[in-house]
Amino acid sequence: MRPLPPPARILLVGGALAWALYDAAARAWVCDDAFISFRYARNLVRGEGLVFNPGEAVEGYTNFLWTLLTAGGLAAGVEPVRFTLAAGLVAWTGTAGVLLWASRGIGGMLPVAALGWAAFLHGRVFATSGLETALYTLLVTTTLAGAITARSERAWAGVGLLGTLATMTRPDGALIYAVAGLSSMTSMASGSRTRRLLAVALPGLALGVPWVSWKLVFYGDLLPNTWYAKGAVGARWGAGLAYLGGFAGAYWPLLAAIPLGLRAARGAERDLTPGWWSLRAPLVLTAALAPTLVYIAKVGGDFMFARFLVPLTPAALLLVALGLRLTAQGPQAALGLALFAALLSRATPASVRSTPEHPSGVDGVVEERDWYPPEAHREAMRQGARLRWMLADTDATLVYYGAQAMLMYYADAPRAIEGHVGLTDHEIARMPPPEGARTGHGRKTTVPYLRSRGVDLCPDFRVQQPKAVFERVDFGEGVTARLYTWDPALAATLRARGADIVDLPSWIDGWVRTLDSRDPAEVQRTLETLDGVYFGRNPDPERRARIAGWLAQQGVAPR
């Protein structure tokens, strides 16, 4: 095969990257979890602090830097969804640029890593989403590239800054930062090892130490609340290995990084000088990949297919490129294009697609984008606007579950509690998860517990809730909720604004008059529900005694 002339290479690579960027933008979506960070950002801009609920200091996010950037966008008047989608696409493009830059040092007929990145479907999927994935990927890739090529103390300081920013974007970035620090000790560049290590460490000391100190003072904990909510359950090797295996099965062409990485190590110059041709490059990339993969396996992976592995994919592609450079130009180009085509043909495996038989995928791993089509986001905005008007100037507490964080954001709920795992709640997060719960999920709470926490309402948005007739609240315009606890002042406010909410004392009086026509077991069940919804917060011994007395006459003792 004759080498491609430069114009043809530019056309091929430029066309591939332009198409990939267009495809990433066309697939733009926003994940429900992103709205948790959006609410933190909005409260920060409002002067409430970096909190989900004003007055409650809980670190319910794991993307500090991303949340700060979102707050900056809000302060500048840019709505969070627009800001994060644009920032994600910029970060995806930045990663492509780093891989193109690396290809100049690696050499070869084609920039294999950049082409592979263009072909990688889930890199394009998570280029948007509203999450920090694209930014984190850029920071990880740039940190590793810097650790491979840094020669001066100033360059090492830049590597340290990137590693610090990666850690502040996602806590597992500390692994990448540690690899960068160790690589500075093994570099054969000029200058002392101590000075290089200090250069890498300085940004962490200047930025990381104040950040961690602030966390300890403001939140009272080093680890984010989400760690207790999702991760503090011990090792979950089975789920984690299944997560890695699912990705490997879908993206088996990336497994070429293993033999090609070994080939790159064997064929590299036998020293650790900075650059892509020494042993340093494959060692740094492998040192980053190996412990991070072990960490992902240990924590049980993630419920979002591929998300944890997107930031590692550029490193794997660089290992492939390093191995292929040892091949002759013609076969190298053929193999590179074959890898590009193989990655391009990859699609989301059927096992993580939601079906009626497996609404949560297989093994709890799902294609998250499927859950949030544009119409779901639009409906959250519509219902949220209605709730925001209804709940304005009240002290209502709402509980929300999966797929409802976007509603909480648009409703601007006065107070909201995440009721599944307690992402934004200190107490729930530290409860043990139910046996056999899927990674990062598994409801920890009960309705009685949430009532004890003062929850008033649970919206019906994307959640099917059985409810008694007196528990149904209709806000109008198709917006409904389940009444968890009846509060007379809140009920009066909502009714004045047009909501259909029962006057529970009057309803009880009317219902009591019909007891003689009812089955005692039914009455007993209704009393149990009323104990939670009404009598628990509203002491009303006379009304309750009338019901309990009737049950006693029937020979049934109230529970």
C-alpha positions as semicolon CSV with decimal commas, in nm:
position;residue;x (nm);y (nm);z (nm)
1;M;0,000;0,000;0,000
2;R;0,140;0,336;-0,100
3;P;0,148;0,604;0,172
4;L;-0,139;0,850;0,157
5;P;-0,031;1,198;0,044
6;P;-0,073;1,469;0,310
7;P;-0,385;1,624;0,152
8;A;-0,557;1,285;0,149
9;R;-0,465;1,224;0,514
10;I;-0,597;1,566;0,613
11;L;-0,919;1,500;0,425
12;L;-0,962;1,154;0,579
13;V;-0,886;1,253;0,937
14;G;-1,057;1,592;0,920
15;G;-1,365;1,439;0,764
16;A;-1,382;1,162;1,024
17;L;-1,351;1,405;1,315
18;A;-1,597;1,653;1,166
19;W;-1,851;1,377;1,111
20;A;-1,798;1,246;1,466
21;L;-1,847;1,591;1,617
22;Y;-2,164;1,638;1,413
23;D;-2,289;1,297;1,525
24;A;-2,213;1,376;1,890
25;A;-2,409;1,700;1,862
26;A;-2,696;1,521;1,687
27;R;-2,711;1,271;1,975
28;A;-2,717;1,548;2,237
29;W;-2,912;1,453;2,547
30;V;-2,924;1,541;2,913
31;C;-2,913;1,288;3,196
32;D;-3,138;1,320;3,499
33;D;-2,842;1,307;3,740
34;A;-2,701;1,621;3,580
35;F;-2,987;1,823;3,725
36;I;-2,860;1,755;4,076
37;S;-2,544;1,947;3,990
38;F;-2,755;2,212;3,817
39;R;-2,952;2,271;4,138
40;Y;-2,631;2,300;4,338
41;A;-2,498;2,549;4,084
42;R;-2,817;2,756;4,092
43;N;-2,818;2,774;4,472
44;L;-2,455;2,884;4,464
45;V;-2,537;3,165;4,221
46;R;-2,831;3,265;4,444
47;G;-2,597;3,301;4,740
48;E;-2,726;2,995;4,927
49;G;-2,393;2,815;4,900
50;L;-2,304;2,491;4,726
51;V;-2,608;2,305;4,862
52;F;-2,901;2,112;4,721
53;N;-3,145;2,240;4,984
54;P;-3,077;2,579;5,143
55;G;-2,949;2,531;5,496
56;E;-2,844;2,166;5,442
57;A;-2,472;2,121;5,378
58;V;-2,457;1,786;5,196
59;E;-2,208;1,712;4,916
60;G;-2,448;1,533;4,685
61;Y;-2,229;1,567;4,376
62;T;-1,895;1,418;4,268
63;N;-1,805;1,675;4,004
64;F;-1,696;1,986;4,194
65;L;-1,519;2,158;3,906
66;W;-1,798;2,080;3,660
67;T;-2,056;2,219;3,903
68;L;-1,850;2,536;3,948
69;L;-1,824;2,580;3,571
70;T;-2,200;2,533;3,542
71;A;-2,251;2,797;3,810
72;G;-2,024;3,028;3,613
73;G;-2,238;2,975;3,306
74;L;-2,552;3,048;3,507
75;A;-2,398;3,364;3,647
76;A;-2,327;3,471;3,289
77;G;-2,689;3,407;3,195
78;V;-2,643;3,072;3,016
79;E;-2,899;2,806;3,105
80;P;-2,728;2,490;3,246
81;V;-2,848;2,246;2,980
82;R;-2,718;2,464;2,697
83;F;-2,396;2,540;2,881
84;T;-2,309;2,180;2,966
85;L;-2,398;2,043;2,623
86;A;-2,175;2,302;2,457
87;A;-1,895;2,252;2,710
88;G;-1,911;1,876;2,662
89;L;-1,874;1,906;2,285
90;V;-1,581;2,143;2,330
91;A;-1,418;1,894;2,568
92;W;-1,475;1,604;2,324
93;T;-1,307;1,810;2,053
94;G;-1,023;1,890;2,291
95;T;-0,962;1,519;2,349
96;A;-0,949;1,465;1,973
97;G;-0,697;1,748;1,952
98;V;-0,475;1,594;2,220
99;L;-0,480;1,261;2,036
100;L;-0,389;1,434;1,710
101;W;-0,103;1,611;1,886
102;A;0,015;1,279;2,032
103;S;0,011;1,122;1,685
104;R;0,280;1,367;1,574
105;G;0,513;1,226;1,836
106;I;0,409;0,865;1,784
107;G;0,449;0,883;1,409
108;G;0,297;0,649;1,159
109;M;0,094;0,682;0,848
110;L;-0,235;0,769;1,019
111;P;-0,334;0,919;1,356
112;V;-0,483;0,590;1,471
113;A;-0,584;0,709;1,820
114;A;-0,770;1,014;1,687
115;L;-0,950;0,805;1,425
116;G;-1,043;0,550;1,691
117;W;-1,180;0,829;1,910
118;A;-1,395;0,951;1,622
119;A;-1,528;0,600;1,570
120;F;-1,596;0,528;1,939
121;L;-1,975;0,546;1,979
122;H;-1,997;0,604;2,353
123;G;-1,735;0,874;2,338
124;R;-1,985;1,057;2,119
125;V;-2,279;0,959;2,341
126;F;-2,112;1,102;2,652
127;A;-1,978;1,406;2,469
128;T;-2,302;1,558;2,595
129;S;-2,538;1,424;2,871
130;G;-2,491;1,723;3,101
131;L;-2,244;1,516;3,304
132;E;-1,874;1,582;3,354
133;T;-1,762;1,277;3,152
134;A;-1,629;1,466;2,849
135;L;-1,435;1,718;3,058
136;Y;-1,292;1,445;3,277
137;T;-1,186;1,248;2,969
138;L;-1,004;1,552;2,833
139;L;-0,824;1,614;3,164
140;V;-0,723;1,248;3,205
141;T;-0,594;1,225;2,848
142;T;-0,403;1,552;2,871
143;T;-0,253;1,462;3,209
144;L;-0,121;1,130;3,077
145;A;0,011;1,284;2,756
146;G;0,187;1,546;2,963
147;A;0,336;1,287;3,198
148;I;0,480;1,106;2,895
149;T;0,633;1,411;2,728
150;A;0,717;1,658;3,008
151;R;1,081;1,765;3,013
152;S;1,101;2,083;3,220
153;E;0,987;2,161;3,571
154;R;0,739;2,406;3,424
155;A;0,592;2,128;3,211
156;W;0,567;1,904;3,518
157;A;0,385;2,182;3,702
158;G;0,139;2,188;3,413
159;V;0,093;1,812;3,448
160;G;0,028;1,861;3,819
161;L;-0,230;2,128;3,747
162;L;-0,411;1,900;3,502
163;G;-0,404;1,613;3,752
164;T;-0,543;1,840;4,022
165;L;-0,823;1,959;3,796
166;A;-0,903;1,598;3,703
167;T;-0,931;1,510;4,073
168;M;-1,154;1,811;4,134
169;T;-1,371;1,701;3,843
170;R;-1,410;1,343;3,966
171;P;-1,249;1,188;4,276
172;D;-1,101;0,891;4,088
173;G;-0,887;1,146;3,907
174;A;-0,660;1,112;4,210
175;L;-0,540;0,780;4,061
176;I;-0,434;0,960;3,743
177;Y;-0,268;1,236;3,944
178;A;-0,077;0,973;4,143
179;V;0,046;0,811;3,821
180;A;0,168;1,151;3,703
181;G;0,351;1,203;4,031
182;L;0,520;0,864;4,015
183;S;0,617;0,919;3,652
184;S;0,797;1,239;3,748
185;M;1,017;1,033;3,981
186;T;1,114;0,791;3,705
187;S;1,172;1,043;3,427
188;M;1,523;1,068;3,287
189;A;1,472;1,432;3,195
190;S;1,716;1,689;3,318
191;G;1,682;1,820;3,674
192;S;1,645;1,648;4,008
193;R;1,365;1,404;4,084
194;T;1,275;1,598;4,395
195;R;1,227;1,922;4,203
196;R;1,012;1,747;3,941
197;L;0,797;1,586;4,210
198;L;0,756;1,920;4,386
199;A;0,655;2,078;4,055
200;V;0,384;1,813;4,010
201;A;0,270;1,842;4,372
202;L;0,259;2,221;4,390
203;P;-0,078;2,265;4,210
204;G;-0,229;2,000;4,435
205;L;-0,102;2,186;4,740
206;A;-0,216;2,522;4,607
207;L;-0,562;2,414;4,489
208;G;-0,634;2,070;4,629
209;V;-0,550;2,136;4,994
210;P;-0,774;2,446;5,024
211;W;-1,052;2,258;4,843
212;V;-1,029;1,957;5,076
213;S;-1,007;2,184;5,381
214;W;-1,320;2,367;5,269
215;K;-1,501;2,034;5,223
216;L;-1,412;1,927;5,575
217;V;-1,528;2,255;5,724
218;F;-1,842;2,306;5,513
219;Y;-1,964;1,949;5,464
220;G;-1,791;1,785;5,760
221;D;-1,655;1,498;5,551
222;L;-1,371;1,426;5,314
223;L;-1,572;1,189;5,095
224;P;-1,877;1,308;4,901
225;N;-2,219;1,199;5,023
226;T;-2,261;1,004;4,701
227;W;-1,984;0,768;4,815
228;Y;-2,196;0,660;5,111
229;A;-2,510;0,654;4,897
230;K;-2,366;0,433;4,622
231;G;-2,019;0,308;4,700
232;A;-1,972;0,238;5,069
233;V;-2,103;-0,118;5,052
234;G;-1,777;-0,309;5,031
235;A;-1,625;-0,473;4,727
236;R;-1,865;-0,576;4,450
237;W;-1,632;-0,767;4,226
238;G;-1,901;-0,971;4,054
239;A;-2,098;-0,670;3,936
240;G;-1,780;-0,482;3,849
241;L;-1,635;-0,762;3,640
242;A;-1,969;-0,803;3,463
243;Y;-1,963;-0,429;3,387
244;L;-1,613;-0,451;3,240
245;G;-1,704;-0,768;3,054
246;G;-2,008;-0,606;2,897
247;F;-1,795;-0,321;2,769
248;A;-1,526;-0,556;2,641
249;G;-1,788;-0,762;2,462
250;A;-1,927;-0,456;2,290
251;Y;-1,592;-0,294;2,214
252;W;-1,372;-0,598;2,160
253;P;-1,152;-0,412;1,906
254;L;-1,013;-0,213;2,200
255;L;-0,875;-0,535;2,346
256;A;-0,604;-0,495;2,083
257;A;-0,451;-0,249;2,332
258;I;-0,323;-0,546;2,535
259;P;-0,106;-0,723;2,274
260;L;-0,017;-0,400;2,096
261;G;0,075;-0,235;2,425
262;L;0,307;-0,528;2,503
263;R;0,455;-0,499;2,156
264;A;0,510;-0,127;2,208
265;A;0,689;-0,198;2,537
266;R;0,914;-0,460;2,378
267;G;0,994;-0,242;2,080
268;A;1,046;0,083;2,267
269;E;1,382;0,235;2,337
270;R;1,502;0,085;2,665
271;D;1,500;0,401;2,870
272;L;1,253;0,634;3,039
273;T;1,332;0,955;2,858
274;P;1,034;1,180;2,787
275;G;0,859;1,108;2,460
276;W;0,649;0,858;2,274
277;W;0,934;0,635;2,155
278;S;1,074;0,538;2,494
279;L;0,949;0,276;2,736
280;R;0,795;0,561;2,930
281;A;0,486;0,591;2,707
282;P;0,348;0,235;2,739
283;L;0,440;0,223;3,108
284;V;0,256;0,545;3,196
285;L;-0,053;0,445;2,999
286;T;-0,060;0,097;3,152
287;A;0,000;0,238;3,501
288;A;-0,307;0,455;3,456
289;L;-0,530;0,189;3,304
290;A;-0,458;-0,104;3,537
291;P;-0,544;0,045;3,880
292;T;-0,841;0,236;3,743
293;L;-0,988;-0,080;3,593
294;V;-0,935;-0,259;3,924
295;Y;-1,107;0,028;4,105
296;I;-1,405;0,014;3,867
297;A;-1,435;-0,360;3,921
298;K;-1,413;-0,323;4,299
299;V;-1,690;-0,064;4,329
300;G;-1,923;-0,267;4,107
301;G;-1,900;-0,062;3,790
302;D;-2,186;0,171;3,713
303;F;-2,549;0,149;3,609
304;M;-2,475;0,358;3,296
305;F;-2,318;0,142;3,028
306;A;-1,966;0,256;2,929
307;R;-1,965;0,581;3,130
308;F;-1,680;0,485;3,364
309;L;-1,474;0,353;3,072
310;V;-1,507;0,643;2,830
311;P;-1,228;0,842;3,007
312;L;-0,990;0,544;2,975
313;T;-1,055;0,477;2,608
314;P;-0,811;0,741;2,473
315;A;-0,531;0,578;2,677
316;A;-0,620;0,239;2,528
317;L;-0,621;0,392;2,179
318;L;-0,278;0,542;2,240
319;L;-0,146;0,196;2,334
320;V;-0,287;0,063;2,007
321;A;-0,118;0,343;1,815
322;L;0,213;0,279;1,992
323;G;0,201;-0,088;1,895
324;L;0,097;-0,025;1,536
325;R;0,382;0,220;1,473
326;L;0,621;-0,076;1,473
327;T;0,439;-0,215;1,171
328;A;0,541;-0,125;0,816
329;Q;0,364;0,179;0,672
330;G;0,128;-0,005;0,438
331;P;0,008;-0,273;0,683
332;Q;-0,001;-0,009;0,958
333;A;-0,246;0,201;0,762
334;A;-0,454;-0,105;0,677
335;L;-0,466;-0,217;1,042
336;G;-0,545;0,136;1,160
337;L;-0,831;0,168;0,916
338;A;-0,952;-0,179;1,013
339;L;-0,961;-0,072;1,378
340;F;-1,147;0,244;1,281
341;A;-1,404;0,044;1,085
342;A;-1,441;-0,216;1,361
343;L;-1,501;0,050;1,626
344;L;-1,736;0,237;1,395
345;S;-1,948;-0,073;1,353
346;R;-1,995;-0,112;1,728
347;A;-2,341;-0,043;1,864
348;T;-2,494;-0,052;2,209
349;P;-2,534;-0,419;2,302
350;A;-2,890;-0,545;2,325
351;S;-2,828;-0,655;2,685
352;V;-2,835;-0,296;2,811
353;R;-3,133;-0,185;2,606
354;S;-3,450;-0,142;2,810
355;T;-3,723;-0,389;2,717
356;P;-4,058;-0,477;2,876
357;E;-3,893;-0,794;3,012
358;H;-3,586;-0,608;3,140
359;P;-3,683;-0,245;3,205
360;S;-3,356;-0,188;3,390
361;G;-3,135;-0,370;3,141
362;V;-2,953;-0,688;3,232
363;D;-2,760;-0,690;3,561
364;G;-2,886;-0,336;3,622
365;V;-2,669;-0,178;3,349
366;V;-2,862;0,035;3,103
367;E;-2,813;0,259;2,803
368;E;-2,888;0,574;3,000
369;R;-2,958;0,788;2,696
370;D;-3,260;0,569;2,614
371;W;-3,427;0,680;2,937
372;Y;-3,417;1,051;2,858
373;P;-3,556;1,130;2,514
374;P;-3,615;1,498;2,436
375;E;-3,987;1,466;2,509
376;A;-3,913;1,356;2,868
377;H;-3,704;1,669;2,921
378;R;-3,973;1,889;2,771
379;E;-4,237;1,729;2,992
380;A;-4,020;1,788;3,300
381;M;-3,996;2,155;3,206
382;R;-4,373;2,179;3,156
383;Q;-4,468;2,002;3,477
384;G;-4,191;2,177;3,667
385;A;-4,325;2,519;3,568
386;R;-4,668;2,424;3,702
387;L;-4,526;2,294;4,030
388;R;-4,298;2,595;4,069
389;W;-4,600;2,826;4,063
390;M;-4,801;2,600;4,294
391;L;-4,524;2,561;4,553
392;A;-4,387;2,915;4,549
393;D;-4,346;3,068;4,896
394;T;-4,435;2,742;5,073
395;D;-4,215;2,521;5,287
396;A;-4,324;2,200;5,113
397;T;-4,088;1,903;5,118
398;L;-4,093;1,672;4,817
399;V;-3,937;1,331;4,772
400;Y;-3,798;1,238;4,432
401;Y;-3,664;0,919;4,278
402;G;-3,480;0,814;3,964
403;A;-3,569;1,021;3,655
404;Q;-3,724;1,297;3,870
405;A;-3,423;1,518;3,948
406;M;-3,495;1,723;3,636
407;L;-3,847;1,785;3,766
408;M;-3,707;1,902;4,101
409;Y;-3,483;2,146;3,919
410;Y;-3,756;2,298;3,706
411;A;-4,008;2,294;3,993
412;D;-3,752;2,472;4,211
413;A;-3,892;2,270;4,501
414;P;-3,843;2,447;4,836
415;R;-3,694;2,128;4,981
416;A;-3,639;1,793;4,811
417;I;-3,511;1,459;4,939
418;E;-3,372;1,191;4,709
419;G;-3,554;0,885;4,837
420;H;-3,378;0,597;4,666
421;V;-3,022;0,602;4,797
422;G;-3,000;0,947;4,954
423;L;-2,771;1,114;4,700
424;T;-2,843;1,453;4,851
425;D;-2,941;1,342;5,201
426;H;-2,687;1,272;5,476
427;E;-2,905;1,031;5,675
428;I;-3,046;0,816;5,394
429;A;-2,707;0,783;5,224
430;R;-2,565;0,606;5,528
431;M;-2,844;0,349;5,547
432;P;-2,752;-0,004;5,431
433;P;-2,875;-0,087;5,080
434;P;-3,128;-0,366;5,028
435;E;-2,988;-0,710;4,960
436;G;-2,912;-0,768;4,592
437;A;-2,965;-0,406;4,489
438;R;-2,809;-0,309;4,157
439;T;-2,502;-0,091;4,153
440;G;-2,578;0,261;4,268
441;H;-2,946;0,185;4,318
442;G;-3,184;-0,003;4,542
443;R;-3,441;0,187;4,745
444;K;-3,332;0,233;5,106
445;T;-3,635;0,415;5,241
446;T;-4,001;0,348;5,317
447;V;-4,297;0,583;5,303
448;P;-4,332;0,586;5,685
449;Y;-3,966;0,685;5,715
450;L;-4,005;0,966;5,462
451;R;-4,311;1,090;5,649
452;S;-4,099;1,102;5,963
453;R;-3,862;1,330;5,769
454;G;-4,145;1,571;5,693
455;V;-4,210;1,478;5,328
456;D;-4,538;1,624;5,203
457;L;-4,561;1,515;4,841
458;C;-4,419;1,276;4,582
459;P;-4,481;1,383;4,220
460;D;-4,611;1,124;3,975
461;F;-4,373;1,234;3,698
462;R;-4,245;0,911;3,535
463;V;-4,336;0,712;3,850
464;Q;-4,642;0,492;3,893
465;Q;-4,771;0,522;4,250
466;P;-5,069;0,341;4,401
467;K;-5,263;0,583;4,616
468;A;-5,584;0,608;4,813
469;V;-5,845;0,854;4,691
470;F;-5,755;1,100;4,967
471;E;-5,382;1,078;4,877
472;R;-5,426;1,207;4,524
473;V;-5,332;1,568;4,455
474;D;-5,414;1,716;4,114
475;F;-5,230;2,038;4,035
476;G;-5,401;2,074;3,700
477;E;-5,259;2,052;3,348
478;G;-5,191;1,681;3,396
479;V;-4,961;1,730;3,696
480;T;-5,039;1,501;3,988
481;A;-4,872;1,378;4,304
482;R;-4,920;1,147;4,597
483;L;-4,992;1,311;4,931
484;Y;-4,753;1,171;5,189
485;T;-4,853;1,396;5,478
486;W;-5,152;1,628;5,509
487;D;-5,056;1,977;5,623
488;P;-5,355;2,212;5,663
489;A;-5,166;2,530;5,573
490;L;-5,007;2,377;5,262
491;A;-5,338;2,221;5,160
492;A;-5,514;2,557;5,190
493;T;-5,246;2,730;4,981
494;L;-5,259;2,468;4,707
495;R;-5,638;2,471;4,701
496;A;-5,639;2,850;4,671
497;R;-5,411;2,815;4,366
498;G;-5,645;2,573;4,196
499;A;-5,516;2,234;4,306
500;D;-5,759;1,953;4,375
501;I;-5,654;1,833;4,721
502;V;-5,888;1,675;4,969
503;D;-5,993;1,851;5,290
504;L;-5,893;1,549;5,492
505;P;-6,078;1,621;5,820
506;S;-6,404;1,667;5,627
507;W;-6,331;1,357;5,419
508;I;-6,274;1,152;5,735
509;D;-6,604;1,275;5,882
510;G;-6,793;1,172;5,571
511;W;-6,615;0,838;5,550
512;V;-6,684;0,758;5,917
513;R;-7,057;0,795;5,851
514;T;-7,031;0,507;5,599
515;L;-6,839;0,264;5,822
516;D;-7,137;0,036;5,884
517;S;-7,147;-0,047;5,513
518;R;-6,778;-0,130;5,494
519;D;-6,568;-0,438;5,550
520;P;-6,372;-0,420;5,879
521;A;-6,050;-0,531;5,708
522;E;-6,085;-0,246;5,458
523;V;-6,148;0,001;5,739
524;Q;-5,843;-0,124;5,925
525;R;-5,622;-0,076;5,616
526;T;-5,761;0,273;5,560
527;L;-5,694;0,367;5,922
528;E;-5,333;0,253;5,884
529;T;-5,297;0,481;5,582
530;L;-5,465;0,769;5,764
531;D;-5,227;0,721;6,056
532;G;-4,943;0,799;5,817
533;V;-5,104;1,069;5,607
534;Y;-5,305;1,253;5,870
535;F;-5,303;1,144;6,233
536;G;-4,923;1,116;6,256
537;R;-4,871;1,489;6,201
538;N;-5,213;1,619;6,302
539;P;-5,313;1,504;6,651
540;D;-5,688;1,443;6,629
541;P;-5,776;1,191;6,901
542;E;-6,153;1,232;6,865
543;R;-6,169;1,141;6,497
544;R;-5,929;0,851;6,541
545;A;-6,118;0,722;6,844
546;R;-6,440;0,705;6,640
547;I;-6,272;0,479;6,384
548;A;-6,090;0,268;6,644
549;G;-6,412;0,234;6,845
550;W;-6,604;0,108;6,542
551;L;-6,331;-0,149;6,474
552;A;-6,344;-0,262;6,837
553;Q;-6,719;-0,315;6,804
554;Q;-6,645;-0,543;6,507
555;G;-6,394;-0,737;6,714
556;V;-6,096;-0,595;6,524
557;A;-5,811;-0,431;6,713
558;P;-5,643;-0,142;6,530
559;R;-5,280;-0,219;6,447
